[in-house]
PDB file of C-alpha atoms in Angstrom:
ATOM      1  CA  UNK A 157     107.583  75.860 120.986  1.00 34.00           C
ATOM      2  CA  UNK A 158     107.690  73.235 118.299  1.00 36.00           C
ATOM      3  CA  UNK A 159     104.485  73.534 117.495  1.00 39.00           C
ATOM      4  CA  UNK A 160     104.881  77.009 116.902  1.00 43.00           C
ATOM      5  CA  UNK A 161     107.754  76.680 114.878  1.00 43.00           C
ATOM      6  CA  UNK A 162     106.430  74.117 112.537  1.00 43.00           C
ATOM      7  CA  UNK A 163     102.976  76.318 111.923  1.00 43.00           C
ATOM      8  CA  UNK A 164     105.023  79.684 111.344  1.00 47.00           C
ATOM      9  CA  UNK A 165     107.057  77.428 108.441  1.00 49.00           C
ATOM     10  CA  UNK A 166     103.656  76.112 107.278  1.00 48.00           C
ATOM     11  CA  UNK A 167     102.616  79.344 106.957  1.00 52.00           C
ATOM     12  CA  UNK A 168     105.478  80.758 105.378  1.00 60.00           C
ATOM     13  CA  UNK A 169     105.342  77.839 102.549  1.00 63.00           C
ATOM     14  CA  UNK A 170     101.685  78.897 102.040  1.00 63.00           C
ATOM     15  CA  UNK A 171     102.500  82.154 101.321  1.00 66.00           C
ATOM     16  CA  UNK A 172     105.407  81.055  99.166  1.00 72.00           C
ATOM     17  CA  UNK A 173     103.180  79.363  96.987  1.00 71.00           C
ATOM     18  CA  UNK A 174      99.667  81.241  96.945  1.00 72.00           C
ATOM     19  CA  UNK A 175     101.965  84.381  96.026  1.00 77.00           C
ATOM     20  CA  UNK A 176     104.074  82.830  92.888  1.00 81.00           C
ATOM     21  CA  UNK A 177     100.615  80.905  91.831  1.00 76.00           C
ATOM     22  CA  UNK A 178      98.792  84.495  92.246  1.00 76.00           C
ATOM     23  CA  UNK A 179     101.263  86.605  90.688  1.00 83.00           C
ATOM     24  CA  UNK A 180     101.925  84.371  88.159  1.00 83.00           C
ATOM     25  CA  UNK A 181      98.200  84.145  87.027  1.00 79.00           C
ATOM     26  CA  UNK A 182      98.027  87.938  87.419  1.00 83.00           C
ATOM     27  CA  UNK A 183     100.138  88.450  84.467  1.00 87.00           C
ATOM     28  CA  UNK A 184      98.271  85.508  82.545  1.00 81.00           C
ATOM     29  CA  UNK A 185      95.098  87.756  83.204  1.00 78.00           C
ATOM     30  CA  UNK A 186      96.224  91.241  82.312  1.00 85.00           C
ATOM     31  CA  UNK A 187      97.325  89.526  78.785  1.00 85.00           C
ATOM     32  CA  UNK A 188      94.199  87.355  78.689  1.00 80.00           C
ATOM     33  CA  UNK A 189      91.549  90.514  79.854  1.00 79.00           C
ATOM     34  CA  UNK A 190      93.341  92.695  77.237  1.00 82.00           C
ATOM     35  CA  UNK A 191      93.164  89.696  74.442  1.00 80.00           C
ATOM     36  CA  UNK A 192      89.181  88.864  75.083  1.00 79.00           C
ATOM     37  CA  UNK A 193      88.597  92.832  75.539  1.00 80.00           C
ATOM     38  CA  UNK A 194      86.911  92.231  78.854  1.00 76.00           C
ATOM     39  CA  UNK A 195      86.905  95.344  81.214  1.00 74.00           C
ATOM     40  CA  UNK A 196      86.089  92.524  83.668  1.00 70.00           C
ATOM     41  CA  UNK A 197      88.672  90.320  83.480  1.00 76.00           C
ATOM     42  CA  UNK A 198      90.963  93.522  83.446  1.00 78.00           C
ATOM     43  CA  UNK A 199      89.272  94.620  86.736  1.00 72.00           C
ATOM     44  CA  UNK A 200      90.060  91.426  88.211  1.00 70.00           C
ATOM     45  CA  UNK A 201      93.816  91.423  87.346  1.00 78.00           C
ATOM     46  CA  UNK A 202      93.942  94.937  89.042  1.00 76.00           C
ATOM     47  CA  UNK A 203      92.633  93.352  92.261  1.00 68.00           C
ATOM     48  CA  UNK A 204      94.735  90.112  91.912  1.00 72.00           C
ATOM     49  CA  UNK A 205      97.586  92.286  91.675  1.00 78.00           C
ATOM     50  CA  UNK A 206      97.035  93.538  95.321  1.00 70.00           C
ATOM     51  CA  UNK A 207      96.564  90.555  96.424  1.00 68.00           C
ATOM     52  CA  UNK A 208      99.913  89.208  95.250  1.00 77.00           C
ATOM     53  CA  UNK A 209     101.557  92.377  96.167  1.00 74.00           C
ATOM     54  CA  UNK A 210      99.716  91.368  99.833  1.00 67.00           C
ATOM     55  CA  UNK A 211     100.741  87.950  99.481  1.00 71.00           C
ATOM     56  CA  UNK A 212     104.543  89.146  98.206  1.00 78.00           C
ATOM     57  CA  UNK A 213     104.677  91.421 101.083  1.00 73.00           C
ATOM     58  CA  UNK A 214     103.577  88.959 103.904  1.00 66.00           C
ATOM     59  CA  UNK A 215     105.930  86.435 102.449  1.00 73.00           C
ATOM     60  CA  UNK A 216     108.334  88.759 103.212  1.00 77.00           C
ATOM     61  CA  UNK A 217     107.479  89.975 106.950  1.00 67.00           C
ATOM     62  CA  UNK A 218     106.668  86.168 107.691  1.00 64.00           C
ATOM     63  CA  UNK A 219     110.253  85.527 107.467  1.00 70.00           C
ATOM     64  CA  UNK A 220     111.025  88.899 108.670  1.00 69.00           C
ATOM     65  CA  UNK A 221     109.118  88.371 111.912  1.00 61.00           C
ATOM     66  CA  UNK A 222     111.260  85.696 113.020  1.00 65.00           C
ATOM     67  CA  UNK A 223     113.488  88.253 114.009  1.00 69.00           C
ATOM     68  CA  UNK A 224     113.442  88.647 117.764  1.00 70.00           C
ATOM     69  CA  UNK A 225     113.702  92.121 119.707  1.00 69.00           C
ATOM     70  CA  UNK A 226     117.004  94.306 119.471  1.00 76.00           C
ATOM     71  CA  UNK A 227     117.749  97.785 120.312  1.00 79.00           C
ATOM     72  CA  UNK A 228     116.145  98.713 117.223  1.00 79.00           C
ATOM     73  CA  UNK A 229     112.673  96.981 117.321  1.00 75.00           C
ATOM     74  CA  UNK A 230     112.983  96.281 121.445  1.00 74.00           C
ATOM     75  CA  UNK A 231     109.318  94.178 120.513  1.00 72.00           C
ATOM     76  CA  UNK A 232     110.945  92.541 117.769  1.00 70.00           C
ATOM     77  CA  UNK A 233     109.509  92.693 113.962  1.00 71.00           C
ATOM     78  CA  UNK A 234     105.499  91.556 114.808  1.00 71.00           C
ATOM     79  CA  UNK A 235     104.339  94.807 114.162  1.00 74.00           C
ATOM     80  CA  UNK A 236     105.471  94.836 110.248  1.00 73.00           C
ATOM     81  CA  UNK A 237     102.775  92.603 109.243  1.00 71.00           C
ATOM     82  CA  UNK A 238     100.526  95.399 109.350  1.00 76.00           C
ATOM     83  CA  UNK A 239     102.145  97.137 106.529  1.00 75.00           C
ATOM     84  CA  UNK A 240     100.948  94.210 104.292  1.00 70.00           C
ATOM     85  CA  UNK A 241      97.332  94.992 105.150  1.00 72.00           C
ATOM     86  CA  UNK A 242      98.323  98.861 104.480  1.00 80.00           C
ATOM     87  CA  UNK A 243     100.197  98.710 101.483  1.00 75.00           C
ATOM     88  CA  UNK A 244      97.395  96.051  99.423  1.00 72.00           C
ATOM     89  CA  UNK A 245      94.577  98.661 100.892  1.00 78.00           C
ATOM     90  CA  UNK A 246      96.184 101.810  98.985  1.00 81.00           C
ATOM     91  CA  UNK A 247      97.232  99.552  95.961  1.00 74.00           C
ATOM     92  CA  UNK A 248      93.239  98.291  95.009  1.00 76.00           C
ATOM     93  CA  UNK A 249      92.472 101.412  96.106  1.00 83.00           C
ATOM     94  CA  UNK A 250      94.273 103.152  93.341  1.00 81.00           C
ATOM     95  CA  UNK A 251      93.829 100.071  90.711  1.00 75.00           C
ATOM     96  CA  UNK A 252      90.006 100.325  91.870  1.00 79.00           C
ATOM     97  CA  UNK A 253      89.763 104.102  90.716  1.00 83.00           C
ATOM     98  CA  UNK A 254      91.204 103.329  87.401  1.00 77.00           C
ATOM     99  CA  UNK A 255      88.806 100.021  86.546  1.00 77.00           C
ATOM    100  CA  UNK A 256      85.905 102.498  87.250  1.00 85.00           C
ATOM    101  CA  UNK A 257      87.558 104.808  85.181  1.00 83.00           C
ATOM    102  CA  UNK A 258      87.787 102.321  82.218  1.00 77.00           C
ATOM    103  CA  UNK A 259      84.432 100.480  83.059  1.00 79.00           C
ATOM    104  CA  UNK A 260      82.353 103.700  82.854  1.00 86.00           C
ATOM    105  CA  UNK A 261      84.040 104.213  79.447  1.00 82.00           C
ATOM    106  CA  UNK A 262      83.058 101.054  77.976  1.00 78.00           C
ATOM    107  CA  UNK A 263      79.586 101.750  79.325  1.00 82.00           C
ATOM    108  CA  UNK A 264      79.366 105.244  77.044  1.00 86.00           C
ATOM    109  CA  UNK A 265      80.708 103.153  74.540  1.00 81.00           C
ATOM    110  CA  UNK A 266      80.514  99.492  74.489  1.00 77.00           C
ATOM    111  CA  UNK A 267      82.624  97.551  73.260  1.00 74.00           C
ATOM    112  CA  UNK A 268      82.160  93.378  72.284  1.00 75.00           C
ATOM    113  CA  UNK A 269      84.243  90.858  74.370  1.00 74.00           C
ATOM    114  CA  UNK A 270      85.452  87.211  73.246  1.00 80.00           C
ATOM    115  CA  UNK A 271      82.302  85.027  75.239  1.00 81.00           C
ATOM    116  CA  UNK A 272      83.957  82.154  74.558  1.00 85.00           C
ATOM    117  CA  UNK A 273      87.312  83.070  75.559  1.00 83.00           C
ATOM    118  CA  UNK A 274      86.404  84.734  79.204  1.00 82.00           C
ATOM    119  CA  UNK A 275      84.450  81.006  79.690  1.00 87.00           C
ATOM    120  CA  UNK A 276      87.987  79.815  79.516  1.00 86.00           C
ATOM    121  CA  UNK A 277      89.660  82.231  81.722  1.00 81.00           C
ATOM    122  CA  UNK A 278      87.051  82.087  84.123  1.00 83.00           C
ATOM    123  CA  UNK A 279      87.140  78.417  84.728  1.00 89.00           C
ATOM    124  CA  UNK A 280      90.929  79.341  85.017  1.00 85.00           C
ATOM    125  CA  UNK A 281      90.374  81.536  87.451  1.00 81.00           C
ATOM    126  CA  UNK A 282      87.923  80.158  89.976  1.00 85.00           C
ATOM    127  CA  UNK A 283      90.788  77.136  90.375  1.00 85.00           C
ATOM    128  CA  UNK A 284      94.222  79.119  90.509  1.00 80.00           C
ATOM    129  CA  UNK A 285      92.227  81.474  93.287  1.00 75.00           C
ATOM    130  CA  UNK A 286      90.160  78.915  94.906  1.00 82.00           C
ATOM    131  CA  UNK A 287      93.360  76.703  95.772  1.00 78.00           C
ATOM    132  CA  UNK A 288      95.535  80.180  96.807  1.00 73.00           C
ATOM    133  CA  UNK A 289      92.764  81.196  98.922  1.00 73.00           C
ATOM    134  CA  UNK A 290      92.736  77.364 100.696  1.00 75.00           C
ATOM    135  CA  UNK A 291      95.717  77.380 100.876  1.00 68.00           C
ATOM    136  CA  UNK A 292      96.379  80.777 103.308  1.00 66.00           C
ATOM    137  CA  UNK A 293      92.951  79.950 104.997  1.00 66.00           C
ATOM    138  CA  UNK A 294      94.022  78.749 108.234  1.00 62.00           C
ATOM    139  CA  UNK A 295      96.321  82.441 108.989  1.00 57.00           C
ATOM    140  CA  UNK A 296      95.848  83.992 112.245  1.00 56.00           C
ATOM    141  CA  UNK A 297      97.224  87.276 111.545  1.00 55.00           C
ATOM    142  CA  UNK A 298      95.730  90.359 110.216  1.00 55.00           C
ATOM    143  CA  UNK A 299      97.912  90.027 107.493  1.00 54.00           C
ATOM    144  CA  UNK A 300      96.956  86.487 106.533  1.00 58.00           C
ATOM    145  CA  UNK A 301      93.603  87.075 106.952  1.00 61.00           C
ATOM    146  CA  UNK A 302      93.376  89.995 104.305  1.00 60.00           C
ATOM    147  CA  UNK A 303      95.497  88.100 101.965  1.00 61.00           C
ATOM    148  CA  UNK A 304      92.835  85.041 102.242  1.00 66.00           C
ATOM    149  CA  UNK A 305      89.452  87.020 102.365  1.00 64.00           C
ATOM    150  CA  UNK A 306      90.772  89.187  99.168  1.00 64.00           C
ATOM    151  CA  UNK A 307      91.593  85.616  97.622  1.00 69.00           C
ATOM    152  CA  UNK A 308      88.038  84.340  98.448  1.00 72.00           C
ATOM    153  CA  UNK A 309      86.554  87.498  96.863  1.00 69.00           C
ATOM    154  CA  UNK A 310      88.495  86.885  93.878  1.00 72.00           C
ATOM    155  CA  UNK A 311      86.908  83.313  93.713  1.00 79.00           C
ATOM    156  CA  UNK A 312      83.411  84.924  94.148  1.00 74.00           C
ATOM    157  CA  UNK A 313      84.000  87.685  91.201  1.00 72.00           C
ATOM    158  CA  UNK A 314      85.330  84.765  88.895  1.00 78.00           C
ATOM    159  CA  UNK A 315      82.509  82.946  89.534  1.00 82.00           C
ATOM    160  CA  UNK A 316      80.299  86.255  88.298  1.00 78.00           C
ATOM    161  CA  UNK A 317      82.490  86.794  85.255  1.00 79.00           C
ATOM    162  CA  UNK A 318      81.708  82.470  84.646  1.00 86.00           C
ATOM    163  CA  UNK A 319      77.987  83.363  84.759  1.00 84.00           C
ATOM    164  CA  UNK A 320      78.371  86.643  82.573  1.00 83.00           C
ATOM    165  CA  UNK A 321      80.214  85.348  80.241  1.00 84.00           C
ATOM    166  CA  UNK A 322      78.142  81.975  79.518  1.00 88.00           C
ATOM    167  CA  UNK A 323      74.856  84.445  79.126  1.00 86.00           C
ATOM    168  CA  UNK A 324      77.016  86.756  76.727  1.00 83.00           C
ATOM    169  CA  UNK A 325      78.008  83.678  75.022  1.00 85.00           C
ATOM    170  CA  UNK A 326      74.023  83.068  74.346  1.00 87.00           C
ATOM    171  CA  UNK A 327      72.936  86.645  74.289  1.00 83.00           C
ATOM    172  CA  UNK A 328      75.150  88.940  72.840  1.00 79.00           C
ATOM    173  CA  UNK A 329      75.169  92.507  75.330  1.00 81.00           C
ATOM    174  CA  UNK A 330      78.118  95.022  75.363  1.00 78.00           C
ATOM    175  CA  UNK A 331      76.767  96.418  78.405  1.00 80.00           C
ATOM    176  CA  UNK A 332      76.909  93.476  80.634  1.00 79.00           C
ATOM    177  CA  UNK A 333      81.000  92.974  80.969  1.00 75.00           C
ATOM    178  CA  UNK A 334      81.331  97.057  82.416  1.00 79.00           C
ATOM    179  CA  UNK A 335      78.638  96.588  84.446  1.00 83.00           C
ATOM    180  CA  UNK A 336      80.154  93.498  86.264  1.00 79.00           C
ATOM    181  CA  UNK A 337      83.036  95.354  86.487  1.00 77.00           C
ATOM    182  CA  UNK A 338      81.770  98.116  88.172  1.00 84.00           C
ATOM    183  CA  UNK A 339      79.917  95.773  90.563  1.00 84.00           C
ATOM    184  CA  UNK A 340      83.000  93.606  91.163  1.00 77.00           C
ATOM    185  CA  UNK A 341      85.226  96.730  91.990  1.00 80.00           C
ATOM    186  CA  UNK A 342      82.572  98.387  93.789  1.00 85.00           C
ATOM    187  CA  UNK A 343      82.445  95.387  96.211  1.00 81.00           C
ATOM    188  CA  UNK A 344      85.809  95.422  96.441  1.00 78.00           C
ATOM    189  CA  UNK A 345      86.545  99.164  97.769  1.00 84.00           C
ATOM    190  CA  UNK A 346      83.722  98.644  99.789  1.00 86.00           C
ATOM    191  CA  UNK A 347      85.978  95.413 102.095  1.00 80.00           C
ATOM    192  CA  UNK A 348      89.021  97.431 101.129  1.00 82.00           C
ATOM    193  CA  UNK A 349      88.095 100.438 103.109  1.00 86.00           C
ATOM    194  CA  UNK A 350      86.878  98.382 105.819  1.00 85.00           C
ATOM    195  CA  UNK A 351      89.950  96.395 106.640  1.00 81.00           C
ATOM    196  CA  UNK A 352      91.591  99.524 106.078  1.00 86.00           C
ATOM    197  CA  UNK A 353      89.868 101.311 108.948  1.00 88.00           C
ATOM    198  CA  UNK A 354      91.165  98.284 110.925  1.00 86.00           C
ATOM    199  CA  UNK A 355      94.282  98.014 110.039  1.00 86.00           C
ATOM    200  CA  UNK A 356      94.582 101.916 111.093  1.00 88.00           C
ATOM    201  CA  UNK A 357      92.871 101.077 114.196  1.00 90.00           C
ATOM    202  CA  UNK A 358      95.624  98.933 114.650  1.00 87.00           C
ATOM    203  CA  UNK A 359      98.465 101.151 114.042  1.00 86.00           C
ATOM    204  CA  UNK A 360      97.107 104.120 115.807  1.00 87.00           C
ATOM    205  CA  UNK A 361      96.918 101.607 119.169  1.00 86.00           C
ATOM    206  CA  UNK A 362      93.672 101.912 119.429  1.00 89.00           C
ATOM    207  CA  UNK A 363      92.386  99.319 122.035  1.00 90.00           C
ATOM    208  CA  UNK A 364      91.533  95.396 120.576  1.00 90.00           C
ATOM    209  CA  UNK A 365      87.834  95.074 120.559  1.00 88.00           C
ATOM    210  CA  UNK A 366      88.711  90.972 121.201  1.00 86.00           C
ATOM    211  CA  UNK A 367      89.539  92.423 125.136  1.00 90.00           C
ATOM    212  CA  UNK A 368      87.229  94.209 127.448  1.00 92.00           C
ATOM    213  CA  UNK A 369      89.748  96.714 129.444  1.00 93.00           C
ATOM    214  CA  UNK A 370      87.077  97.733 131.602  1.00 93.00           C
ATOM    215  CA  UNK A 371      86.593  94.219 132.566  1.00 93.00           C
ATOM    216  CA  UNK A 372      90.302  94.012 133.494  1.00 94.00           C
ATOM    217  CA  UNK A 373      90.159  97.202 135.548  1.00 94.00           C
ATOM    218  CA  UNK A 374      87.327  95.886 137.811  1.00 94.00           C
ATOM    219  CA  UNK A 375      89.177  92.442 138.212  1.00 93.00           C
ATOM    220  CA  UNK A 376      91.983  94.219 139.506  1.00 94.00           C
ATOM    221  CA  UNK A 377      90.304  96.662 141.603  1.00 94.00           C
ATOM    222  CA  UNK A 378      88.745  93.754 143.398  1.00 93.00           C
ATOM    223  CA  UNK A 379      92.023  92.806 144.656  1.00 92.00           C
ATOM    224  CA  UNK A 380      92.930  93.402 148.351  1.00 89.00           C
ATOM    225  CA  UNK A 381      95.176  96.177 148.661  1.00 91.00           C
ATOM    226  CA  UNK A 382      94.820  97.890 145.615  1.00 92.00           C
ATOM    227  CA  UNK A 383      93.515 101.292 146.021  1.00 91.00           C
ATOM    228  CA  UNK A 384      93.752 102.464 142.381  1.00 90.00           C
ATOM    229  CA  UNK A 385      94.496 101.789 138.294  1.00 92.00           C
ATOM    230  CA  UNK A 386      96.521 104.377 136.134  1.00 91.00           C
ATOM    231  CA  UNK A 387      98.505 104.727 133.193  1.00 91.00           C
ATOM    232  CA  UNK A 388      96.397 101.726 132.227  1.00 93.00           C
ATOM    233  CA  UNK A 389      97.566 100.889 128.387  1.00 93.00           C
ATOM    234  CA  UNK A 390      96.000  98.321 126.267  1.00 94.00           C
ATOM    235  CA  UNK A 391      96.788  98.292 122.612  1.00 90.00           C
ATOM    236  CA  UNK A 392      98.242  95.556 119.726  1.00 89.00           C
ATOM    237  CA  UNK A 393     101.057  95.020 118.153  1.00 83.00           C
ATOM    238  CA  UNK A 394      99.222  93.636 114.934  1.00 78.00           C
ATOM    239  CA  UNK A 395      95.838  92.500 115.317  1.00 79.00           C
ATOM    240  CA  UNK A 396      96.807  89.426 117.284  1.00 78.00           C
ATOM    241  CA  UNK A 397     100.072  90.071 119.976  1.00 83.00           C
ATOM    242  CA  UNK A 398      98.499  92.030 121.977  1.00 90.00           C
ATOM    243  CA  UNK A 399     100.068  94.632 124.895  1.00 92.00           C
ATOM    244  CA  UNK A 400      99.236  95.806 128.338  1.00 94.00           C
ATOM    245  CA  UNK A 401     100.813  98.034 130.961  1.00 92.00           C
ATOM    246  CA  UNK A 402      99.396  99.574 133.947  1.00 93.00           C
ATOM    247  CA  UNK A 403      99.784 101.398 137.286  1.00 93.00           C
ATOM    248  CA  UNK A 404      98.692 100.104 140.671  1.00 92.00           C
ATOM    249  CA  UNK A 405      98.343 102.327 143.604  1.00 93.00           C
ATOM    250  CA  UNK A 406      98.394 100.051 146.803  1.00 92.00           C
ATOM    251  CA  UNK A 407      97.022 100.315 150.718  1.00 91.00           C
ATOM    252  CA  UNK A 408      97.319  99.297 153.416  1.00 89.00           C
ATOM    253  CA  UNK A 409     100.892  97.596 153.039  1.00 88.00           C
ATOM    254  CA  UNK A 410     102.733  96.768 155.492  1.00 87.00           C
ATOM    255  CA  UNK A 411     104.833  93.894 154.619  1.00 89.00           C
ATOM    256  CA  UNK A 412     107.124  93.355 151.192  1.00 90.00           C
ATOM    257  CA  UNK A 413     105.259  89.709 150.957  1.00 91.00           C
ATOM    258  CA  UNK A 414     101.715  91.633 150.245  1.00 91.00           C
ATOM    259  CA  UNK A 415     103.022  93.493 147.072  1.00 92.00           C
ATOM    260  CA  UNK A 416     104.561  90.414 145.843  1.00 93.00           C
ATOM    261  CA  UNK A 417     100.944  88.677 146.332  1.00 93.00           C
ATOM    262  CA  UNK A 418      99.010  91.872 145.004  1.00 93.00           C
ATOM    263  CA  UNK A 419     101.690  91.334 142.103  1.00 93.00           C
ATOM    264  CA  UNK A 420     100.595  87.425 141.111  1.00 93.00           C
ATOM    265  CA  UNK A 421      96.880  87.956 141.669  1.00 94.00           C
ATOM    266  CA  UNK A 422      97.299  90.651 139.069  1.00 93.00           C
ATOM    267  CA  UNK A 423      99.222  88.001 136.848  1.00 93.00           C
ATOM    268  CA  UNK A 424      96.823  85.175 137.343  1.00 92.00           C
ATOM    269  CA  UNK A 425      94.357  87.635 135.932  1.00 93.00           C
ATOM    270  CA  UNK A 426      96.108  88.827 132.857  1.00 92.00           C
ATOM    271  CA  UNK A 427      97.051  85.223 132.037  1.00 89.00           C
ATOM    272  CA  UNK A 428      93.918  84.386 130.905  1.00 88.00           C
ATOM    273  CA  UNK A 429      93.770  87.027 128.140  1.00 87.00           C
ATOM    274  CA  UNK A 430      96.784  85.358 126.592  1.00 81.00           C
ATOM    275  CA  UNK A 431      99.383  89.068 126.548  1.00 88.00           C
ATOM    276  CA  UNK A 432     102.414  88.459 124.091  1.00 84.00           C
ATOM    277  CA  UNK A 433     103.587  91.183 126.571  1.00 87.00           C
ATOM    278  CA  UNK A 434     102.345  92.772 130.327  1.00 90.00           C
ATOM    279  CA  UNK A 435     104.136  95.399 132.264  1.00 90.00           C
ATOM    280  CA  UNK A 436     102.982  95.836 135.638  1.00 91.00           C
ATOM    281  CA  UNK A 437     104.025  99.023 138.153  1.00 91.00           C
ATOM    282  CA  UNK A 438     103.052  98.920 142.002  1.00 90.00           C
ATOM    283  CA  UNK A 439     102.871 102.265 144.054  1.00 90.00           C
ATOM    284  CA  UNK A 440     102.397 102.681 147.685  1.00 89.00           C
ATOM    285  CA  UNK A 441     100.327 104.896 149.669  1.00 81.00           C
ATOM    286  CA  UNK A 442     102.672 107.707 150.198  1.00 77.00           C
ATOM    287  CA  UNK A 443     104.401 107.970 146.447  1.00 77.00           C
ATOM    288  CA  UNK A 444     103.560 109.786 144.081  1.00 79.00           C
ATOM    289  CA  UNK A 445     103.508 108.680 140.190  1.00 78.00           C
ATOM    290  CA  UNK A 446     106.714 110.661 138.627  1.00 75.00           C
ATOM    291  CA  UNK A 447     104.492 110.694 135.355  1.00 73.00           C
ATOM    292  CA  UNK A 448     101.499 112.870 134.028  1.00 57.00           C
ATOM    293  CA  UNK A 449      98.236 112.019 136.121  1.00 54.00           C
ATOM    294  CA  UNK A 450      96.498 111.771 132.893  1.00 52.00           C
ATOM    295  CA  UNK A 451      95.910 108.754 130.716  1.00 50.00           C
TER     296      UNK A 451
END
């Protein structure tokens, strides 16, 4: 439990600081992109925005989650790091529409950007987002892992806007800043709607693809005395806790000692998947499940 304890407050302190650094450079960018006239640099604030609205955000639940269950949340507060991953997906995906908006303007007419100047900020940029995205690197949940791989691509499109702007510093072309842009932010809706599918795959309890439940169903079935599986739930409370529930229809019982075994063989098997939580209901031969037949 220590152990626990001291990574969620590591974690928490990452997030702390990887969200004031990101935000904080966010603002330095929107001035700087605006200042250089670089569509790029522009583009790049939009994204870094999400990231520390991400970053804000899971801050936030971090310490939220350390709530445990109440008659409110009767799973406790787990589940809120998904709106994070939600709530940075719709925000690039808005900012996203606009930077295409803006780049494909600058492409019909060019405009000239400071060279020099976007050197500077992208030197600037590669370190601030670099260190943010080392420092949230080692997160296990879905949350933490968005916030880090959206940090990582923001290292990636600063080193791009490095290159560009050293070759526009040489060889003067208007075209080259909205056309980075457009790649940048293209690249960028393209994870964005990917994590989003997960992250509604997720929420909509669809089952983890980290557990095979047919697997589990088979195990089980191989038990003595178990005649059946129903009402068999898998599903996650945010990409990493995950949750299982299930109906067992026994045979061949005649002694309380034989559910009670049935009952820890079916344990012993759902221990090694690691369930933050496991609900297990045994039947006999002559009831009859009070609920719908169908899953």
């Amino acid at each position: 439990m220590s152990h626990n304890h001291s990574h969620h407050q590591h974690s928490s302190k990452n997030l702390k600081i990887a969200f004031f650094l990101n935000l904080g450079f966010t603002v330095f960018e929107f001035i700087g992109g605006l200042y250089v006239n670089s569509i790029a640099i522009v583009s790049d604030a939009v994204h870094d925005l999400g990231d520390s609205l991400s970053l804000g955000t899971s801050w936030y639940l971090d310490q939220k989650s350390k709530k445990g269950a109440n008659n409110k949340f009767s799973y406790g507060y787990k589940r809120f790091s998904l709106l994070g991953a939600l709530i940075n997906s719709i925000v690039l995906l808005i900012g996203s529409t606009y930077v295409i908006y803006e780049a494909v303007k600058r492409l019909i007419e060019p405009e000239h950007s400071d060279a020099q100047g976007m050197i500077l900020f992208a030197i600037v940029g590669v370190a601030v987002n670099g260190y943010g995205a080392w420092k949230v690197s080692k997160g296990t949940s879905m949350n933490e892992r968005v916030v880090s791989l959206h940090l990582l691509e923001d290292v990636l499109g600063w080193v791009a806007v490095l290159i560009v702007s050293i070759v526009l510093y040489f060889y003067d072309n208007n075209y080259l800043d909205p056309a980075l842009s457009l790649l940048i932010t293209l690249y960028i809706l393209f994870n964005v709607f990917k994590r989003l599918k997960e992250t509604l795959f997720v929420f909509l309890q669809g089952v983890p693809k980290d557990i095979d439940l047919d697997a589990i169903k088979n195990s089980v079935l191989q038990l003595d005395n178990v005649a059946s599986l129903h009402h068999t739930h898998l599903w996650s409370q945010e990409g990493e806790n995950h949750v299982f529930t299930t109906h067992i229809k026994l045979k061949n019982i005649t002694e309380f000692d034989q559910i009670l075994t049935v009952k820890k063989e079916v344990k012993n098997i759902l221990q090694e998947y690691k369930f933050h939580h496991y609900t297990i209901e045994t039947e006999l031969d002559a009831e009859t499940c009070e609920l719908n037949d169908d899953n």
